[in-house]
Amino acid sequence: MKLPAFAALPKNFLALAGIVLLAIAISPVAADGSRVFLEIGNLTDILRQISLIGIISLAMTFVILTGGIDLSVGSVLALSTSLTAMWLTRGYTHSVAVAILVAVAACALAGAVNGLVIAFTDIQPFIVTLASMIGVRGLAKWLSSNQNIDIGFGQDLAAHFAAVFRQKALVIGSYAAASAAFWTLLSRTVFGRHVRATGDNERAALHAGLPVRSTKVWVYTLTGLLSGFAGVLYAAENHQGNPNAGVAYELDAIAAVVIGGTRLSGGKGSISGTIVGTLIMGVLTNMLRLNNVDSNVEMMIKAVIIVLAVAVQRGKGGNGA
Amino acid sequence: MVHKCAGAALVAAAALAIAGCSGPAKKQFFVAFSQANNAEPYRAAQNELMTQLFARQPDVKLVISDAQQDNSRQVAQVETFIRQKPDLLIVAPNERAALTAVMGQAMDAKIPVICLERDILQPNYTSYVHSDNLTIGHMAGEFIVEQLQKKYGAPRGNVVAIRGLLGVEGEINRDKGAREVFAKYPDIKIIADPVADWIQAKAKDRMTEVLRAQPKIDVVYGHNDPMAVGAYLAARELGRDKEMLFVGVDGLGGEAGGIKKVMDGVLAATFVYPLCVDKAVDVALHILRDSSFRPEKEYRIIPTLVTSANAAELYGK
């Protein structure tokens, strides 16, 4: 059967296009006759709202491509929000850059520990990162004595930080820049090829002399780093360090990756797919909220969409996973 | 063909789900309520009462969103509400700092905002309707002192406090208020204060550990009713429930609420932390219908002590 030209597009793009068209079709109409969904303010709301999960899911794509999983991203984000707020509000530093660097470096270190344990023992990534999900959450709560560390709206360093880093343009720009960097890393570098090879057939990759272990250490380090950066943005957006932040974010990130067509067993997938997967979830949430769909029904609809979106891609012309 | 069928089904399913959820009809007031977490009984009771009260007003359409105790999700939901330009926005903030800015955005968009129950960092609201947890803490502390006085003829004894989610205003002040009272009586000691995050099952586990460690307990002060009940269940399991009194906070109505637990003799007392919804709806209707109405910046609702003496009467209400 000859398919029309647009069918050559990856199936997840079609799924996204379908949801966007539906969102436009059923969008509430503003007083001036325009569609609320298409307002620039609303569209940028969506992008800002998906940016944190979006950033985490970029790195999660790498982890899943190696055949691994990282359950600790939400806890690492919480650690980052707490460290950022502590450094800024308790006078440990007079530089926003130092505070961010401390938070992100600590999170990259947490990721590196995950990676080292996974690469040099035969404990499965699920178990290693489950342990760090618990442990890092504990660390964040311990460091902050279970308290939220509020960032005020005054004239101090912390307030200045929040005012800058909660700007829509900066948040969305960060997501865009990270997306570009990770797309390049995966599709244009030797490291990217090693990531895929590790997940595709680890034994073959080892026999071929590829640096499987260091690849694994790096992907988990990158996940820690990006989760940490997402935590910095969270602290600014929410004006607080919050050791209870990010619960279940790992599931949202994993959902975005698999909706984007990356095979959960590794080897096959793409950054562009993950971005589309993230957008699908973001547009869907916005569409349902704009139409005031009951939040319990919203969860049921999302469940159906997740399965259908993956089913669409597994059809003819999908990535054959 | 699989993908095409699936694609069609996807669109059909979503369209079906949304059918009937069209926007508000003309000449109707659209009130948006952003709730922090539907899963807490107190908040579920708020939702129910608010739905009931607005349902009596044929010209008001109420929509409630549930942030599932997630700051980012609530910020996103309020942003989306702002796009819909409601006639009035009610926000029960999940946490103070996180919602402050976005509620300011709503005010900037000329939407009247009622802040319900939890405080925010800046007064980004038209009116703030709340009760007072510090007063509840004081009232609970005084009630406990009175009970110990009755038991021993002097204010002395061992108290266990079961704490909610740390860092939350309700937790801080329910704890602080009672401690301020106990500080006047050196022979009243808080011998353990485990954290159970407002959750009954966790309170039962934490209380079991306390019971193993503490041979003598006079009063358990749960910072909400479910935790006090959880502590009671733990004591009962170990056959020690008669040894001590259980005091809770929230005093919700209904079969599972704290007032019923006082009637059943499980709790010695609870304090009705008012839902604040009656007042909020009242203020909301005035704002909607009377453009000259200027609400107070703040309304404080006083808590009520519930004991076996008045539980049945309050339960009937």
XYZ file of C-alpha atoms in Angstrom:
638
model
C 0.000 0.000 0.000
C 1.403 3.355 -0.944
C 1.356 5.764 1.949
C 0.899 9.502 1.426
C 4.005 11.608 1.933
C 3.169 12.790 5.447
C 3.048 9.180 6.614
C 6.810 9.085 6.206
C 7.032 11.304 9.279
C 7.710 9.462 12.506
C 4.443 8.267 13.966
C 4.871 10.167 17.205
C 4.884 13.446 15.270
C 1.547 12.434 13.813
C 0.210 11.632 17.275
C 1.352 15.062 18.485
C -0.162 16.768 15.452
C -3.435 14.948 16.081
C -3.558 16.071 19.697
C -2.667 19.660 18.796
C -5.434 19.736 16.152
C -7.880 18.316 18.661
C -6.767 20.880 21.257
C -7.355 23.683 18.729
C -10.720 22.238 17.709
C -12.128 21.987 21.199
C -10.365 25.010 22.682
C -12.584 27.440 24.555
C -13.071 30.672 22.641
C -12.114 34.000 24.196
C -14.356 37.063 24.148
C -12.654 38.374 20.983
C -13.328 35.121 19.139
C -9.769 33.799 19.302
C -8.970 30.343 20.557
C -7.521 30.365 24.061
C -5.300 27.370 23.293
C -3.514 29.293 20.545
C -2.773 32.402 22.613
C 0.968 32.978 22.775
C 0.690 33.183 26.543
C -0.950 29.770 26.701
C 1.479 28.122 24.286
C 4.443 29.436 26.239
C 2.738 28.318 29.467
C 2.785 24.790 28.061
C 6.464 25.014 27.130
C 7.420 26.365 30.528
C 5.365 23.761 32.324
C 6.990 20.861 30.457
C 10.519 22.223 30.668
C 11.543 20.569 33.950
C 10.315 17.096 33.071
C 11.542 17.793 29.539
C 15.083 18.485 30.686
C 15.157 15.400 32.904
C 13.719 13.211 30.159
C 16.559 14.155 27.770
C 19.053 12.467 30.050
C 16.582 9.717 30.861
C 16.542 8.915 27.135
C 20.292 8.241 27.253
C 19.907 6.039 30.322
C 17.085 4.040 28.765
C 19.029 3.735 25.488
C 21.788 1.955 27.415
C 19.167 -0.459 28.684
C 19.099 1.156 32.115
C 16.621 3.215 34.140
C 17.030 6.027 36.675
C 14.430 6.202 39.416
C 16.365 8.735 41.486
C 15.760 11.837 39.344
C 12.928 13.247 41.512
C 14.955 12.875 44.692
C 18.004 14.405 43.022
C 15.845 17.348 41.929
C 14.710 17.774 45.546
C 18.338 17.724 46.710
C 19.156 20.410 44.176
C 16.251 22.686 45.204
C 17.315 22.376 48.843
C 21.006 23.035 48.183
C 20.281 25.978 45.914
C 17.977 27.615 48.446
C 20.288 26.886 51.382
C 23.321 28.375 49.687
C 21.424 31.456 48.608
C 19.468 32.195 51.784
C 22.021 31.273 54.442
C 24.838 33.444 53.247
C 27.151 30.557 52.272
C 27.952 32.477 49.117
C 27.397 35.883 47.575
C 27.272 34.529 44.064
C 24.264 32.992 42.353
C 26.616 31.095 40.053
C 28.377 29.442 42.992
C 25.062 28.349 44.529
C 23.911 26.832 41.251
C 27.277 25.188 40.702
C 27.227 23.609 44.170
C 23.728 22.219 43.645
C 24.347 20.920 40.144
C 27.756 19.456 41.016
C 26.340 17.619 44.036
C 23.620 16.166 41.833
C 26.093 15.169 39.114
C 28.101 13.444 41.837
C 25.003 11.567 42.999
C 24.477 10.505 39.385
C 28.108 9.456 39.073
C 27.764 7.241 42.152
C 24.741 5.579 40.524
C 26.757 5.101 37.351
C 29.830 3.674 39.099
C 27.815 1.134 41.068
C 25.889 0.110 37.944
C 28.999 -0.118 35.767
C 31.230 -1.996 38.195
C 28.794 -4.368 39.909
C 26.108 -6.605 38.457
C 23.321 -5.000 40.488
C 20.539 -3.909 38.130
C 20.053 -0.177 37.473
C 16.467 -0.426 38.746
C 17.697 -1.533 42.168
C 20.690 0.812 42.355
C 18.616 3.878 41.472
C 15.715 2.736 43.665
C 18.196 2.772 46.532
C 19.475 6.230 45.619
C 15.912 7.466 45.182
C 15.401 6.632 48.862
C 18.860 7.678 50.029
C 19.057 10.991 48.199
C 15.549 11.913 49.383
C 16.774 11.231 52.905
C 19.858 13.364 52.302
C 17.764 16.278 51.022
C 15.446 16.059 54.031
C 18.362 15.720 56.438
C 20.269 18.687 55.012
C 17.186 20.892 55.169
C 15.959 19.507 58.546
C 12.704 18.596 56.807
C 11.962 22.260 56.285
C 11.095 24.072 53.140
C 13.578 26.852 52.646
C 11.528 29.788 51.464
C 12.977 32.257 48.994
C 11.297 35.599 49.582
C 10.406 38.433 47.263
C 12.722 41.010 48.760
C 15.944 42.509 47.453
C 18.350 39.820 48.645
C 20.452 37.472 46.557
C 17.936 34.630 46.717
C 15.044 36.809 45.586
C 17.209 38.138 42.777
C 18.048 34.584 41.730
C 14.373 33.571 41.677
C 13.325 36.635 39.702
C 15.885 35.827 37.001
C 15.594 32.051 36.829
C 11.808 31.869 36.879
C 11.468 33.901 33.696
C 9.612 31.988 31.038
C 12.159 32.788 28.351
C 15.031 31.536 30.463
C 13.264 28.312 31.460
C 12.120 27.516 27.935
C 15.493 28.619 26.530
C 17.273 26.249 28.925
C 15.103 23.386 27.746
C 15.745 24.278 24.112
C 19.503 24.541 24.647
C 19.657 21.261 26.559
C 17.586 19.605 23.829
C 19.956 20.823 21.120
C 22.997 19.705 23.113
C 21.633 16.245 23.825
C 20.375 15.787 20.268
C 23.859 16.582 18.988
C 25.476 14.366 21.593
C 23.340 11.391 20.626
C 23.280 11.669 16.870
C 26.556 13.393 16.008
C 29.172 12.017 18.379
C 31.020 8.806 19.063
C 29.676 8.883 22.620
C 26.130 8.792 21.220
C 26.984 5.707 19.157
C 28.422 4.022 22.242
C 25.207 4.789 24.168
C 23.100 3.048 21.533
C 25.522 0.150 21.115
C 25.570 -0.501 24.869
C 21.806 -0.887 24.993
C 21.445 -2.656 21.688
C 23.722 -5.535 22.569
C 25.970 -5.024 25.548
C 27.974 -8.222 25.036
C 28.688 -7.381 21.410
C 29.686 -3.871 22.425
C 32.119 -5.284 24.989
C 33.593 -7.720 22.467
C 34.001 -4.863 20.013
C 36.084 -3.131 22.633
C 33.671 -0.268 23.216
C 33.974 1.554 26.563
C 30.706 0.202 27.954
C 31.535 0.938 31.582
C 32.581 4.536 31.152
C 29.581 5.113 28.888
C 27.297 3.973 31.689
C 29.051 6.137 34.283
C 28.655 9.125 31.989
C 24.952 8.689 31.212
C 24.031 8.471 34.904
C 26.275 11.435 35.688
C 24.527 13.432 32.972
C 21.141 12.434 34.396
C 22.189 13.654 37.830
C 23.486 16.863 36.292
C 20.308 17.622 34.348
C 18.051 16.661 37.276
C 20.122 19.028 39.385
C 19.705 21.801 36.860
C 15.950 21.152 36.717
C 16.015 21.472 40.514
C 17.613 24.920 40.243
C 14.756 26.000 37.956
C 12.246 24.430 40.352
C 13.664 26.418 43.274
C 13.290 29.653 41.301
C 9.820 28.857 39.961
C 8.457 27.824 43.340
C 10.464 30.307 45.431
C 11.666 27.587 47.716
C 13.998 24.729 48.377
C 11.732 21.770 48.977
C 13.042 18.382 50.128
C 9.652 16.877 49.233
C 9.731 18.158 45.644
C 9.790 15.951 42.584
C 7.905 12.938 43.882
C 6.997 10.678 40.924
C 8.904 12.856 38.444
C 10.828 9.757 37.376
C 7.555 8.287 36.131
C 6.664 11.413 34.152
C 10.129 11.432 32.587
C 9.994 7.728 31.739
C 6.493 8.212 30.273
C 7.766 11.021 28.022
C 10.650 8.831 26.823
C 8.520 5.776 25.978
C 5.722 7.839 24.401
C 8.494 9.311 22.291
C 9.201 5.843 20.934
C 12.345 4.874 22.797
C 12.477 1.161 23.475
C 12.474 0.494 27.217
C 14.923 -2.377 26.741
C 17.470 -0.034 25.161
C 19.288 0.440 21.861
C 16.564 2.201 19.885
C 15.130 5.659 20.349
C 15.790 9.338 19.821
C 15.945 12.714 21.515
C 13.460 14.185 19.031
C 11.043 11.419 19.963
C 11.404 12.224 23.649
C 10.767 15.909 23.003
C 7.630 14.977 21.088
C 6.604 12.661 23.912
C 7.063 15.479 26.419
C 5.041 17.836 24.212
C 2.245 15.281 23.852
C 1.866 15.076 27.631
C 2.082 18.870 28.004
C -0.464 19.681 25.294
C -2.763 16.964 26.569
C -2.689 18.320 30.126
C -3.302 21.860 28.891
C -6.142 20.782 26.599
C -7.923 18.876 29.343
C -7.457 21.665 31.893
C -8.616 24.375 29.499
C -11.785 22.366 29.001
C -12.142 21.795 32.734
C -12.185 18.041 32.459
C -12.508 16.476 35.918
C -9.016 15.736 37.210
C -9.790 12.080 37.879
C -11.106 11.700 34.338
C -7.946 13.530 33.182
C -5.832 10.735 34.667
C -7.930 8.069 32.931
C -7.709 9.836 29.577
C -3.944 10.167 29.948
C -3.652 6.457 30.633
C -5.500 5.674 27.411
C -3.453 8.190 25.416
C -0.142 6.775 26.659
C -1.034 3.280 25.488
C -2.502 4.501 22.197
C 0.443 6.791 21.455
C 2.827 3.874 21.868
C 0.524 1.588 19.867
C 0.448 4.107 17.007
C 4.223 3.963 16.764
C 4.425 0.205 16.951
C 2.287 -0.035 13.832
C 3.561 -0.380 10.292
C 6.458 1.943 9.634
C 7.154 2.346 13.316
C 10.613 1.865 14.673
C 10.106 -1.860 14.835
C 10.797 -2.133 18.536
C -3.316 -0.348 9.409
C -2.958 -0.832 13.126
C -1.561 2.617 13.649
C -4.296 4.294 11.670
C -7.035 2.567 13.624
C -5.230 3.385 16.830
C -4.811 6.987 15.723
C -8.484 7.308 14.931
C -9.393 5.689 18.226
C -7.072 8.077 20.036
C -8.803 11.125 18.654
C -12.244 9.593 19.118
C -11.550 8.651 22.729
C -10.340 12.109 23.617
C -13.190 13.802 21.781
C -15.701 11.549 23.507
C -14.233 12.292 26.900
C -14.437 15.988 26.319
C -17.918 16.080 24.829
C -20.220 17.875 27.206
C -17.373 19.724 28.867
C -17.874 22.862 26.816
C -17.069 26.270 28.226
C -19.344 28.248 30.527
C -22.632 29.422 29.079
C -23.173 33.148 28.607
C -24.365 35.369 31.461
C -23.033 32.862 33.915
C -20.326 33.443 36.450
C -17.362 31.139 36.100
C -15.626 30.399 39.381
C -12.355 28.457 39.271
C -11.086 26.728 42.403
C -7.529 25.420 42.510
C -7.380 22.819 45.270
C -4.003 21.676 46.609
C -4.822 18.008 47.080
C -8.168 16.254 46.770
C -6.780 13.180 48.515
C -6.821 14.743 52.009
C -10.185 14.287 53.745
C -10.191 17.912 54.950
C -9.766 19.131 51.403
C -12.266 16.656 50.007
C -14.759 18.084 52.542
C -13.904 21.605 51.338
C -14.571 20.574 47.737
C -17.852 18.921 48.643
C -19.175 21.867 50.620
C -18.084 24.373 47.992
C -19.739 22.338 45.223
C -22.908 22.154 47.313
C -23.011 25.860 48.105
C -22.345 27.009 44.546
C -24.812 24.446 43.153
C -27.549 26.450 44.892
C -26.623 29.403 42.674
C -27.931 28.721 39.166
C -25.857 31.527 37.663
C -22.515 30.198 38.948
C -20.484 27.472 37.358
C -17.729 26.064 39.548
C -14.702 24.162 38.297
C -12.261 22.500 40.693
C -8.766 21.413 39.743
C -6.654 19.075 41.865
C -2.913 19.715 42.151
C -2.289 16.372 43.870
C -0.016 18.008 46.436
C 2.445 19.138 43.767
C 3.510 22.793 43.681
C 4.481 22.833 40.031
C 1.242 21.181 39.026
C -0.771 23.734 40.993
C 1.137 26.656 39.469
C 0.426 25.215 36.019
C -3.251 24.743 36.804
C -3.620 28.305 38.074
C -1.848 29.589 34.950
C -4.301 27.672 32.801
C -7.221 29.056 34.799
C -5.904 32.579 34.209
C -6.046 31.906 30.436
C -9.720 31.029 30.836
C -10.433 34.410 32.462
C -12.720 33.231 35.260
C -14.921 35.780 37.052
C -13.334 34.698 40.313
C -10.461 32.481 41.349
C -10.215 30.638 44.650
C -6.860 29.102 45.534
C -6.103 26.742 48.401
C -2.303 26.885 48.080
C -0.317 23.693 48.455
C 2.616 25.641 49.874
C 3.074 29.314 50.568
C 6.128 30.296 48.563
C 5.266 28.332 45.455
C 1.886 29.896 44.754
C 2.694 33.507 45.641
C 3.852 34.665 42.224
C 1.212 32.969 40.123
C -1.578 34.354 42.338
C -0.029 37.758 41.702
C -0.374 37.064 37.976
C -4.067 36.375 38.473
C -4.455 39.674 40.328
C -2.584 41.434 37.507
C -5.079 39.906 35.076
C -7.837 41.659 37.104
C -9.283 38.405 38.391
C -10.547 38.635 41.995
C -8.648 36.049 44.040
C -9.717 34.445 47.303
C -6.903 32.735 49.163
C -8.336 29.853 51.140
C -6.895 28.631 54.419
C -3.163 28.630 53.652
C -1.146 31.800 53.694
C 1.148 33.019 50.893
C 4.261 35.205 51.088
C 2.770 38.382 49.642
C -0.848 39.545 49.875
C -1.604 38.563 46.259
C -5.306 38.118 46.924
C -8.489 40.121 47.168
C -9.388 38.418 50.412
C -7.854 35.739 52.635
C -10.209 33.402 54.492
C -8.548 31.228 57.080
C -8.636 29.822 60.542
C -5.881 29.856 63.068
C -3.723 26.879 63.880
C -1.811 28.605 66.661
C -5.092 29.087 68.549
C -5.881 25.411 67.969
C -2.463 24.542 69.407
C -3.166 26.666 72.480
C -6.665 25.191 72.896
C -5.317 21.635 72.552
C -2.530 22.346 75.040
C -4.973 23.776 77.580
C -7.384 20.877 77.136
C -4.540 18.415 77.761
C -3.366 20.295 80.882
C -6.926 20.195 82.207
C -7.175 16.428 81.649
C -3.846 15.793 83.400
C -4.933 18.016 86.294
C -8.073 15.875 86.642
C -6.114 12.642 86.459
C -3.317 13.444 88.932
C -4.641 16.444 90.817
C -1.676 18.350 89.466
C -0.539 19.302 85.978
C 1.962 16.555 85.248
C 2.297 13.641 82.857
C 3.729 12.252 79.625
C 2.517 13.478 76.263
C 3.223 12.037 72.826
C 2.820 14.417 69.880
C 2.226 12.929 66.424
C 3.369 15.440 63.872
C 2.171 16.133 60.349
C 4.236 17.092 57.332
C 7.077 19.209 58.712
C 7.447 22.734 57.418
C 3.735 23.199 56.725
C 2.088 26.097 58.564
C -0.605 23.906 60.152
C 2.007 21.569 61.548
C 4.281 24.324 62.820
C 1.533 26.178 64.689
C -0.461 23.221 66.036
C 2.832 22.060 67.511
C 4.028 25.464 68.674
C 0.732 26.429 70.326
C 0.645 23.304 72.485
C 4.322 23.572 73.393
C 3.817 27.178 74.499
C 1.158 25.991 76.939
C 3.200 23.012 78.199
C 6.203 25.270 78.765
C 4.374 26.718 81.792
C 4.181 23.271 83.431
C 7.619 21.714 83.922
C 6.125 18.372 84.938
C 4.335 17.911 81.634
C 6.760 16.306 79.243
C 6.569 15.573 75.533
C 8.331 12.214 75.630
C 8.147 11.504 71.901
C 7.126 13.451 68.785
C 7.317 11.214 65.739
C 6.416 12.531 62.277
C 3.610 10.777 60.377
C 2.954 13.259 57.543
C -0.791 13.577 58.393
C -1.319 9.938 57.442
C -3.146 7.455 59.675
C -1.212 4.362 58.574
C 2.119 6.060 59.211
C 0.922 7.294 62.608
C 0.019 3.743 63.596
C 3.519 2.528 62.725
C 5.280 5.427 64.463
C 3.053 5.080 67.559
C 3.762 1.353 67.744
C 7.461 2.176 68.053
C 6.736 4.791 70.723
C 4.628 2.304 72.672
C 7.470 -0.220 72.602
C 9.858 2.370 73.991
C 7.639 4.238 76.478
C 6.082 2.387 79.403
C 3.958 5.309 80.531
C 1.922 7.619 78.287
C -0.949 9.842 79.447
C -2.030 11.769 76.372
C -1.450 11.471 72.634
C -1.846 14.711 70.717
C -2.271 13.992 67.017
C -1.893 17.117 64.934
C -4.790 15.834 62.852
C -7.564 13.322 63.572
C -6.389 10.532 61.261
C -2.998 10.477 63.029
C -4.667 10.477 66.465
C -6.830 7.570 65.306
C -3.765 5.781 63.937
C -2.100 6.159 67.336
C -5.245 4.830 69.019
C -5.230 1.761 66.761
C -1.597 1.081 67.625
C -2.308 1.358 71.370
C -5.360 -0.833 71.062
C -3.403 -3.503 69.239
C -1.006 -3.629 72.194
C -3.861 -3.491 74.727
C -2.862 -0.049 76.022
C -5.630 2.167 74.647
C -7.291 2.594 78.079
C -4.049 3.883 79.566
C -4.087 7.166 77.630
C -6.297 9.819 76.048
C -6.220 10.692 72.363
C -6.674 14.245 71.140
C -6.949 15.185 67.490
C -7.519 18.200 65.272
C -9.793 18.786 62.205
C -13.172 17.648 63.539
C -14.634 16.759 60.175
C -18.216 15.555 60.019
C -19.319 12.287 58.460
C -18.813 8.634 59.264
C -15.003 8.743 59.012
C -14.543 12.206 60.504
C -13.158 13.198 63.876
C -16.493 14.211 65.435
C -17.767 10.656 65.016
C -14.531 9.417 66.615
C -15.265 11.572 69.675
C -18.802 10.159 69.851
C -17.359 6.637 69.629
C -15.006 7.368 72.529
C -11.885 6.897 70.396
C -10.856 10.526 70.750
C -11.271 12.493 73.984
C -11.448 15.702 71.995
C -10.893 17.241 68.621
C -10.880 20.788 67.378
C -12.901 21.778 64.376
C -10.501 23.409 62.029
C -13.153 25.243 60.040
C -13.382 24.425 56.340
C -13.525 28.208 55.786
C -15.621 27.443 52.723
C -18.907 29.002 53.946
C -17.235 32.342 54.381
C -15.250 32.061 51.153
C -18.382 31.318 49.117
C -20.229 34.140 50.838
C -17.445 36.592 50.026
C -17.222 35.211 46.470
C -20.934 35.745 45.781
C -20.757 39.283 47.080
C -17.767 40.058 44.863
C -19.492 38.560 41.807
C -22.843 40.264 42.209
C -22.081 43.548 43.864
C -19.438 45.657 42.176
C -19.457 48.116 45.081
C -18.663 45.379 47.618
C -15.207 45.692 49.198
C -14.289 42.555 51.124
C -12.059 42.602 54.191
C -8.470 41.754 53.354
C -8.632 38.941 55.893
C -11.355 36.859 57.588
C -10.430 34.713 60.592
C -12.694 31.808 61.503
C -12.539 30.649 65.152
C -12.024 26.928 65.893
C -14.449 24.879 68.049
C -13.597 22.382 70.820
C -15.439 19.075 70.364
C -15.832 16.691 73.335
C -18.370 13.998 74.211
C -20.531 16.837 75.573
C -21.221 18.481 72.214
C -20.117 15.894 69.616
C -23.574 14.450 68.935
C -25.057 17.889 68.493
C -22.293 18.978 66.074
C -22.477 15.672 64.201
C -26.151 16.287 63.451
C -25.332 19.555 61.723
